[in-house]
Structures are given as C-alpha cells and as structure tokens.
Amino acid sequence: MLGCLLVSVSLCACATDNAIPDLSEQEMQMVEEYAAHLLLKYDENYRAATIAKEEVEAERARLKRLAEVKAQIAQQKAQEKEQEQEGEQGSGEEGEGPSSEGGEKQSGPVYTDIDDFFGIDGVEIDFTSFDISKTYPTEVSENDWQGVVTATSGNSLLVFNYTLTNTGVEDKAVDMTAYSPRFTFRVNNSFSKASMMTVLLNDLSGYREVIPAGGSDTAVLLIEVTEAQAASISSLTMIMRSGESRGELTIL
C-alpha cells in the first residue's frame, strides 16, 4: 500500500507541474512515519529504548510475589471465621476481650519450636525480638519495589523478628508457602491478632529463599494494634497453624 501511495504521489507531481499533491490526513501520517523510520534507521546515534535486565527481573519478581499474596489472601479469607474466633470473643471491640483460646478444643501435641512444627529439616527458625513502629521497613532503598507497610491512624505495628539458620553443610531452599502457614499472636492473654498479609519478601508466611550452608537470613511477621495496646505489652504468644495442626510458642 505504501509503495502504491509513493508511486501515485510521483505521478501526480508530474502531471501537475511539480505541485504538492493533496493527501488525506491518514496518507500524510503514513508518509511521515515512513520517513521518520528511514531517518532513525540510518542515524548512527539512534538506540532503541531498552529496560535494564535488573529492572525486568525485579518486575517479574514483583508480579510473582503479588500473585502469591493474592492466593494467600484468598486462602485466609476462606478461614476468616476461624481467625475471628481466635482474635476475639463476645461483642466487645474488635481485637479486645478475652481470647477464645481457652474454649478451643486442642488435639495433638503443642509444639514450642517453629521449624519442628512445620517439619523443616536442617534449618532453625528462631524468634529473636519484636519492635513497635508506625511503618515497616523504616528505611527503604530507592529501587525497593515491595513498598512499606504503614499502620492506620491511631494504631501501631508490632514487628516480630525471626532468624533462619542453615545448620547443614549444603545450601537449603526454604519455601514456607508449601506449608500454607497461618500465624496468630495472643497479646497479654486478652486478645489475639492474625498476622498481616504483605508483599514483603521477608514475610515469614510467604518466605521463599535459599539459605547457604552455615548461613542465616531474617524474616518478619506483623500485626496491628492500638497505640495504647502497644504501650502495655506484658506477654506474647505465637500461635501456628498448618492444615489441622496447631502449635504455640511463648515469646514473651
């Protein structure tokens, strides 16, 4: 079509004593695009815009992580009633009131070790500390795509820190998503909160990394509480679930 157009333009010019032919707006656009293409083709300084390989990989990782988080959120919503029963009792304020743990029927052993509970061999998962913050992480690099978790107005984040240590002589891949873990924290033996679903790469509930032999890595779990609750923490219990299994770990 473009060839025919150029021939017609040439013939028209000869017949009208080199007058500029009348072209439709669409035809003029086609000619301009063709001319621009030729100029760029033979311009030594022209380089097509490209995206750095690191940016492509980061974007792929982000999309993959988002898909995983969406799947986890869907699973958690399916278990929402169970989490609500864990988190509150009666008609009091959300997250307040006595924990429903006392009335829950417990079966099987109560584990006190995280990696033993999930049956992870060769890796020790230990609770190390907890922090109170308005945001997590508190410092973000310029190219960090995973974003920041921010507490809502009047609330604070409890950030629970963990260390994963490879005790073996070979690199160890740890995929927590394979266990469909669910974590809840009982605070002051008065109320419980399920851990937040995040897109953080170091979120323990979605942790997927290879830990080198003899090496270690860190992970976190987050819950949101009121500022008053955060200021008066006296005891903390971590409740773990995987399928029908349930375990507890006293961390404070």
mmCIF file of C-alpha atoms in Angstrom:
data_model
loop_
_atom_site.group_PDB
_atom_site.id
_atom_site.type_symbol
_atom_site.label_atom_id
_atom_site.label_comp_id
_atom_site.label_asym_id
_atom_site.label_seq_id
_atom_site.Cartn_x
_atom_site.Cartn_y
_atom_site.Cartn_z
ATOM 1 C CA MET A 1 0.000 0.000 0.000
ATOM 2 C CA LEU A 2 2.837 2.318 0.877
ATOM 3 C CA GLY A 3 4.544 1.597 -2.456
ATOM 4 C CA CYS A 4 1.371 2.370 -4.402
ATOM 5 C CA LEU A 5 0.988 5.561 -2.409
ATOM 6 C CA LEU A 6 4.500 6.744 -3.256
ATOM 7 C CA VAL A 7 4.029 5.930 -6.988
ATOM 8 C CA SER A 8 0.729 7.811 -7.053
ATOM 9 C CA VAL A 9 2.405 10.803 -5.382
ATOM 10 C CA SER A 10 5.172 10.777 -8.008
ATOM 11 C CA LEU A 11 2.758 10.539 -10.960
ATOM 12 C CA CYS A 12 0.553 13.222 -9.516
ATOM 13 C CA ALA A 13 3.544 15.532 -9.187
ATOM 14 C CA CYS A 14 4.493 15.078 -12.883
ATOM 15 C CA ALA A 15 1.004 15.775 -14.075
ATOM 16 C CA THR A 16 0.651 18.960 -12.108
ATOM 17 C CA ASP A 17 3.988 20.597 -12.857
ATOM 18 C CA ASN A 18 5.609 19.565 -9.522
ATOM 19 C CA ALA A 19 2.690 20.856 -7.443
ATOM 20 C CA ILE A 20 2.290 19.401 -3.952
ATOM 21 C CA PRO A 21 -0.475 16.787 -4.178
ATOM 22 C CA ASP A 22 -3.495 16.832 -1.935
ATOM 23 C CA LEU A 23 -3.219 13.936 0.529
ATOM 24 C CA SER A 24 -5.634 12.889 3.202
ATOM 25 C CA GLU A 25 -4.564 13.243 6.831
ATOM 26 C CA GLN A 26 -4.140 9.462 7.123
ATOM 27 C CA GLU A 27 -1.955 9.343 3.970
ATOM 28 C CA MET A 28 0.218 12.196 5.233
ATOM 29 C CA GLN A 29 0.681 10.378 8.541
ATOM 30 C CA MET A 30 1.779 7.237 6.704
ATOM 31 C CA VAL A 31 4.353 9.167 4.682
ATOM 32 C CA GLU A 32 5.666 10.954 7.784
ATOM 33 C CA GLU A 33 6.005 7.693 9.719
ATOM 34 C CA TYR A 34 7.833 6.060 6.808
ATOM 35 C CA ALA A 35 10.233 8.987 6.508
ATOM 36 C CA ALA A 36 10.861 9.040 10.243
ATOM 37 C CA HIS A 37 11.587 5.325 10.186
ATOM 38 C CA LEU A 38 14.198 5.777 7.448
ATOM 39 C CA LEU A 39 15.877 8.614 9.326
ATOM 40 C CA LEU A 40 16.128 6.592 12.508
ATOM 41 C CA LYS A 41 17.303 3.516 10.626
ATOM 42 C CA TYR A 42 20.362 5.290 9.244
ATOM 43 C CA ASP A 43 21.073 7.510 12.238
ATOM 44 C CA GLU A 44 24.221 6.169 13.943
ATOM 45 C CA ASN A 45 23.332 7.908 17.207
ATOM 46 C CA TYR A 46 19.896 6.276 17.497
ATOM 47 C CA ARG A 47 19.435 3.494 20.009
ATOM 48 C CA ALA A 48 16.135 1.813 20.818
ATOM 49 C CA ALA A 49 14.931 2.379 24.367
ATOM 50 C CA THR A 50 15.580 -0.673 26.499
ATOM 51 C CA ILE A 51 14.859 -1.680 30.074
ATOM 52 C CA ALA A 52 17.760 -2.813 32.226
ATOM 53 C CA LYS A 53 17.842 -6.545 32.893
ATOM 54 C CA GLU A 54 17.747 -5.928 36.629
ATOM 55 C CA GLU A 55 14.538 -3.911 36.275
ATOM 56 C CA VAL A 56 12.908 -6.648 34.222
ATOM 57 C CA GLU A 57 13.805 -9.279 36.808
ATOM 58 C CA ALA A 58 12.580 -7.048 39.639
ATOM 59 C CA GLU A 59 9.260 -6.518 37.862
ATOM 60 C CA ARG A 60 8.864 -10.248 37.289
ATOM 61 C CA ALA A 61 9.594 -10.911 40.946
ATOM 62 C CA ARG A 62 7.066 -8.261 41.976
ATOM 63 C CA LEU A 63 4.298 -9.723 39.825
ATOM 64 C CA LYS A 64 5.061 -13.235 41.030
ATOM 65 C CA ARG A 65 5.007 -12.107 44.648
ATOM 66 C CA LEU A 66 1.719 -10.245 44.119
ATOM 67 C CA ALA A 67 0.152 -13.386 42.658
ATOM 68 C CA GLU A 68 1.330 -15.414 45.641
ATOM 69 C CA VAL A 69 -0.010 -12.878 48.103
ATOM 70 C CA LYS A 70 -3.385 -12.815 46.348
ATOM 71 C CA ALA A 71 -3.557 -16.597 46.629
ATOM 72 C CA GLN A 72 -2.666 -16.418 50.310
ATOM 73 C CA ILE A 73 -5.276 -13.721 50.923
ATOM 74 C CA ALA A 74 -7.925 -15.847 49.215
ATOM 75 C CA GLN A 75 -6.986 -18.770 51.428
ATOM 76 C CA GLN A 76 -7.028 -16.623 54.530
ATOM 77 C CA LYS A 77 -10.459 -15.237 53.688
ATOM 78 C CA ALA A 78 -11.752 -18.792 53.426
ATOM 79 C CA GLN A 79 -10.590 -19.273 57.021
ATOM 80 C CA GLU A 80 -11.781 -15.871 58.209
ATOM 81 C CA LYS A 81 -14.289 -17.182 60.742
ATOM 82 C CA GLU A 82 -11.633 -19.276 62.389
ATOM 83 C CA GLN A 83 -9.317 -16.304 62.615
ATOM 84 C CA GLU A 84 -12.058 -14.111 64.072
ATOM 85 C CA GLN A 85 -12.784 -16.714 66.731
ATOM 86 C CA GLU A 86 -9.101 -16.749 67.505
ATOM 87 C CA GLY A 87 -8.973 -12.998 67.645
ATOM 88 C CA GLU A 88 -11.992 -12.061 69.741
ATOM 89 C CA GLN A 89 -14.854 -13.341 71.860
ATOM 90 C CA GLY A 90 -18.255 -11.856 72.539
ATOM 91 C CA SER A 91 -19.434 -8.477 71.288
ATOM 92 C CA GLY A 92 -16.596 -6.303 72.572
ATOM 93 C CA GLU A 93 -14.423 -4.031 70.477
ATOM 94 C CA GLU A 94 -12.584 -5.828 67.667
ATOM 95 C CA GLY A 95 -9.399 -7.371 68.941
ATOM 96 C CA GLU A 96 -10.456 -6.752 72.579
ATOM 97 C CA GLY A 97 -11.914 -9.037 75.154
ATOM 98 C CA PRO A 98 -10.709 -12.446 76.355
ATOM 99 C CA SER A 99 -9.030 -14.721 73.886
ATOM 100 C CA SER A 100 -11.091 -17.595 72.580
ATOM 101 C CA GLU A 101 -8.143 -19.921 73.026
ATOM 102 C CA GLY A 102 -9.424 -21.130 76.378
ATOM 103 C CA GLY A 103 -12.584 -22.527 74.870
ATOM 104 C CA GLU A 104 -10.937 -24.093 71.865
ATOM 105 C CA LYS A 105 -10.569 -27.837 71.765
ATOM 106 C CA GLN A 106 -6.965 -28.739 71.275
ATOM 107 C CA SER A 107 -5.812 -32.035 69.842
ATOM 108 C CA GLY A 108 -2.348 -33.410 69.254
ATOM 109 C CA PRO A 109 0.943 -32.064 70.598
ATOM 110 C CA VAL A 110 1.576 -28.399 71.321
ATOM 111 C CA TYR A 111 4.876 -27.526 69.647
ATOM 112 C CA THR A 112 7.253 -24.962 71.027
ATOM 113 C CA ASP A 113 9.698 -24.883 68.104
ATOM 114 C CA ILE A 114 8.818 -23.268 64.771
ATOM 115 C CA ASP A 115 10.873 -25.444 62.432
ATOM 116 C CA ASP A 116 9.857 -28.625 64.302
ATOM 117 C CA PHE A 117 6.208 -27.678 63.987
ATOM 118 C CA PHE A 118 6.456 -27.300 60.211
ATOM 119 C CA GLY A 119 8.804 -30.267 59.848
ATOM 120 C CA ILE A 120 11.656 -28.270 58.311
ATOM 121 C CA ASP A 121 14.937 -30.194 58.489
ATOM 122 C CA GLY A 122 18.338 -28.548 58.504
ATOM 123 C CA VAL A 123 17.071 -25.043 59.289
ATOM 124 C CA GLU A 124 16.481 -23.478 62.692
ATOM 125 C CA ILE A 125 13.803 -20.771 62.833
ATOM 126 C CA ASP A 126 14.091 -18.713 65.998
ATOM 127 C CA PHE A 127 12.157 -15.728 67.290
ATOM 128 C CA THR A 128 14.656 -13.002 68.186
ATOM 129 C CA SER A 129 12.787 -9.833 69.131
ATOM 130 C CA PHE A 130 9.835 -7.581 68.438
ATOM 131 C CA ASP A 131 9.637 -3.897 67.614
ATOM 132 C CA ILE A 132 6.910 -1.266 67.780
ATOM 133 C CA SER A 133 6.766 1.018 64.772
ATOM 134 C CA LYS A 134 4.490 3.109 62.619
ATOM 135 C CA THR A 135 5.956 1.731 59.396
ATOM 136 C CA TYR A 136 7.929 -1.258 58.196
ATOM 137 C CA PRO A 137 10.556 -1.231 56.941
ATOM 138 C CA THR A 138 11.624 2.062 58.442
ATOM 139 C CA GLU A 139 14.247 2.573 55.723
ATOM 140 C CA VAL A 140 13.609 1.832 52.036
ATOM 141 C CA SER A 141 16.135 1.931 49.223
ATOM 142 C CA GLU A 142 15.394 3.933 46.080
ATOM 143 C CA ASN A 143 14.810 0.840 43.923
ATOM 144 C CA ASP A 144 12.838 -1.125 46.517
ATOM 145 C CA TRP A 145 9.569 -2.088 44.816
ATOM 146 C CA GLN A 146 7.980 -4.017 47.672
ATOM 147 C CA GLY A 147 6.791 -0.834 49.371
ATOM 148 C CA VAL A 148 6.153 -0.030 53.012
ATOM 149 C CA VAL A 149 3.542 -1.337 55.463
ATOM 150 C CA THR A 150 2.037 1.578 57.377
ATOM 151 C CA ALA A 151 -0.173 1.427 60.463
ATOM 152 C CA THR A 152 -3.563 3.090 60.222
ATOM 153 C CA SER A 153 -4.315 6.230 62.210
ATOM 154 C CA GLY A 154 -4.181 5.681 65.976
ATOM 155 C CA ASN A 155 -2.523 2.267 65.619
ATOM 156 C CA SER A 156 0.978 0.829 65.651
ATOM 157 C CA LEU A 157 2.697 -2.164 64.096
ATOM 158 C CA LEU A 158 4.160 -4.970 66.153
ATOM 159 C CA VAL A 159 7.036 -6.342 64.094
ATOM 160 C CA PHE A 160 8.149 -9.833 65.123
ATOM 161 C CA ASN A 161 11.695 -10.658 64.007
ATOM 162 C CA TYR A 162 12.994 -14.142 63.218
ATOM 163 C CA THR A 163 16.329 -15.658 62.246
ATOM 164 C CA LEU A 164 16.543 -18.638 59.889
ATOM 165 C CA THR A 165 19.835 -20.528 60.198
ATOM 166 C CA ASN A 166 21.027 -23.289 57.880
ATOM 167 C CA THR A 167 22.642 -25.856 60.188
ATOM 168 C CA GLY A 168 23.608 -28.212 57.353
ATOM 169 C CA VAL A 169 26.625 -28.473 55.061
ATOM 170 C CA GLU A 170 24.659 -27.769 51.866
ATOM 171 C CA ASP A 171 22.531 -24.870 50.664
ATOM 172 C CA LYS A 172 18.937 -25.204 51.803
ATOM 173 C CA ALA A 173 15.830 -23.968 49.988
ATOM 174 C CA VAL A 174 13.087 -22.872 52.367
ATOM 175 C CA ASP A 175 9.573 -22.471 50.961
ATOM 176 C CA MET A 176 7.121 -21.599 53.727
ATOM 177 C CA THR A 177 4.228 -21.350 51.266
ATOM 178 C CA ALA A 178 4.370 -25.137 50.877
ATOM 179 C CA TYR A 179 3.022 -25.464 54.436
ATOM 180 C CA SER A 180 0.153 -22.956 53.999
ATOM 181 C CA PRO A 181 1.107 -21.398 57.332
ATOM 182 C CA ARG A 182 -1.184 -19.256 59.435
ATOM 183 C CA PHE A 183 0.098 -17.184 62.324
ATOM 184 C CA THR A 184 -1.780 -15.510 65.153
ATOM 185 C CA PHE A 185 -0.431 -13.632 68.157
ATOM 186 C CA ARG A 186 -2.113 -13.598 71.554
ATOM 187 C CA VAL A 187 -1.315 -10.359 73.376
ATOM 188 C CA ASN A 188 -1.425 -10.047 77.183
ATOM 189 C CA ASN A 189 -3.641 -13.160 77.244
ATOM 190 C CA SER A 190 -6.555 -10.853 76.469
ATOM 191 C CA PHE A 191 -6.876 -10.623 72.671
ATOM 192 C CA SER A 192 -5.397 -12.151 69.531
ATOM 193 C CA LYS A 193 -4.475 -10.813 66.103
ATOM 194 C CA ALA A 194 -3.780 -12.705 62.893
ATOM 195 C CA SER A 195 -0.565 -11.707 61.131
ATOM 196 C CA MET A 196 -0.960 -9.235 58.273
ATOM 197 C CA MET A 197 -0.693 -10.359 54.660
ATOM 198 C CA THR A 198 2.026 -8.345 52.945
ATOM 199 C CA VAL A 199 4.145 -8.354 49.772
ATOM 200 C CA LEU A 200 7.331 -8.107 51.810
ATOM 201 C CA LEU A 201 9.954 -10.539 50.537
ATOM 202 C CA ASN A 202 10.942 -11.331 54.128
ATOM 203 C CA ASP A 203 7.391 -12.031 55.325
ATOM 204 C CA LEU A 204 7.748 -15.383 57.122
ATOM 205 C CA SER A 205 4.356 -16.626 55.931
ATOM 206 C CA GLY A 206 5.471 -16.292 52.298
ATOM 207 C CA TYR A 207 9.230 -16.751 52.720
ATOM 208 C CA ARG A 208 10.933 -18.449 49.731
ATOM 209 C CA GLU A 209 14.718 -18.242 49.712
ATOM 210 C CA VAL A 210 17.831 -20.405 49.505
ATOM 211 C CA ILE A 211 19.984 -20.151 52.633
ATOM 212 C CA PRO A 212 23.652 -21.022 52.058
ATOM 213 C CA ALA A 213 25.295 -23.732 54.168
ATOM 214 C CA GLY A 214 26.131 -22.316 57.586
ATOM 215 C CA GLY A 215 24.442 -19.032 56.697
ATOM 216 C CA SER A 216 21.392 -17.261 58.033
ATOM 217 C CA ASP A 217 18.630 -14.919 56.963
ATOM 218 C CA THR A 218 15.925 -12.854 58.638
ATOM 219 C CA ALA A 219 12.142 -12.740 58.354
ATOM 220 C CA VAL A 220 9.264 -10.894 59.995
ATOM 221 C CA LEU A 221 5.593 -11.155 60.855
ATOM 222 C CA LEU A 222 3.426 -8.085 61.500
ATOM 223 C CA ILE A 223 0.236 -7.345 63.382
ATOM 224 C CA GLU A 224 -1.549 -4.038 64.001
ATOM 225 C CA VAL A 225 -2.672 -2.947 67.460
ATOM 226 C CA THR A 226 -3.806 0.286 69.028
ATOM 227 C CA GLU A 227 -1.186 2.646 70.412
ATOM 228 C CA ALA A 228 -2.477 2.001 73.954
ATOM 229 C CA GLN A 229 -2.138 -1.770 73.476
ATOM 230 C CA ALA A 230 1.373 -1.378 72.076
ATOM 231 C CA ALA A 231 2.398 0.634 75.140
ATOM 232 C CA SER A 232 1.287 -2.005 77.656
ATOM 233 C CA ILE A 233 2.548 -5.357 76.343
ATOM 234 C CA SER A 234 3.344 -7.831 79.101
ATOM 235 C CA SER A 235 3.066 -11.208 77.353
ATOM 236 C CA LEU A 236 3.061 -12.555 73.801
ATOM 237 C CA THR A 237 2.211 -15.996 72.439
ATOM 238 C CA MET A 238 2.738 -17.056 68.837
ATOM 239 C CA ILE A 239 0.118 -19.488 67.521
ATOM 240 C CA MET A 240 0.990 -21.518 64.418
ATOM 241 C CA ARG A 241 -1.322 -23.481 62.175
ATOM 242 C CA SER A 242 -0.723 -25.707 59.178
ATOM 243 C CA GLY A 243 -3.661 -27.741 57.950
ATOM 244 C CA GLU A 244 -5.265 -29.269 61.048
ATOM 245 C CA SER A 245 -2.102 -28.948 63.133
ATOM 246 C CA ARG A 246 -1.771 -26.245 65.757
ATOM 247 C CA GLY A 247 1.156 -25.184 67.924
ATOM 248 C CA GLU A 248 2.100 -22.434 70.361
ATOM 249 C CA LEU A 249 5.309 -20.643 71.180
ATOM 250 C CA THR A 250 5.602 -18.282 74.146
ATOM 251 C CA ILE A 251 7.817 -15.427 73.017
ATOM 252 C CA LEU A 252 7.353 -13.034 75.950
#
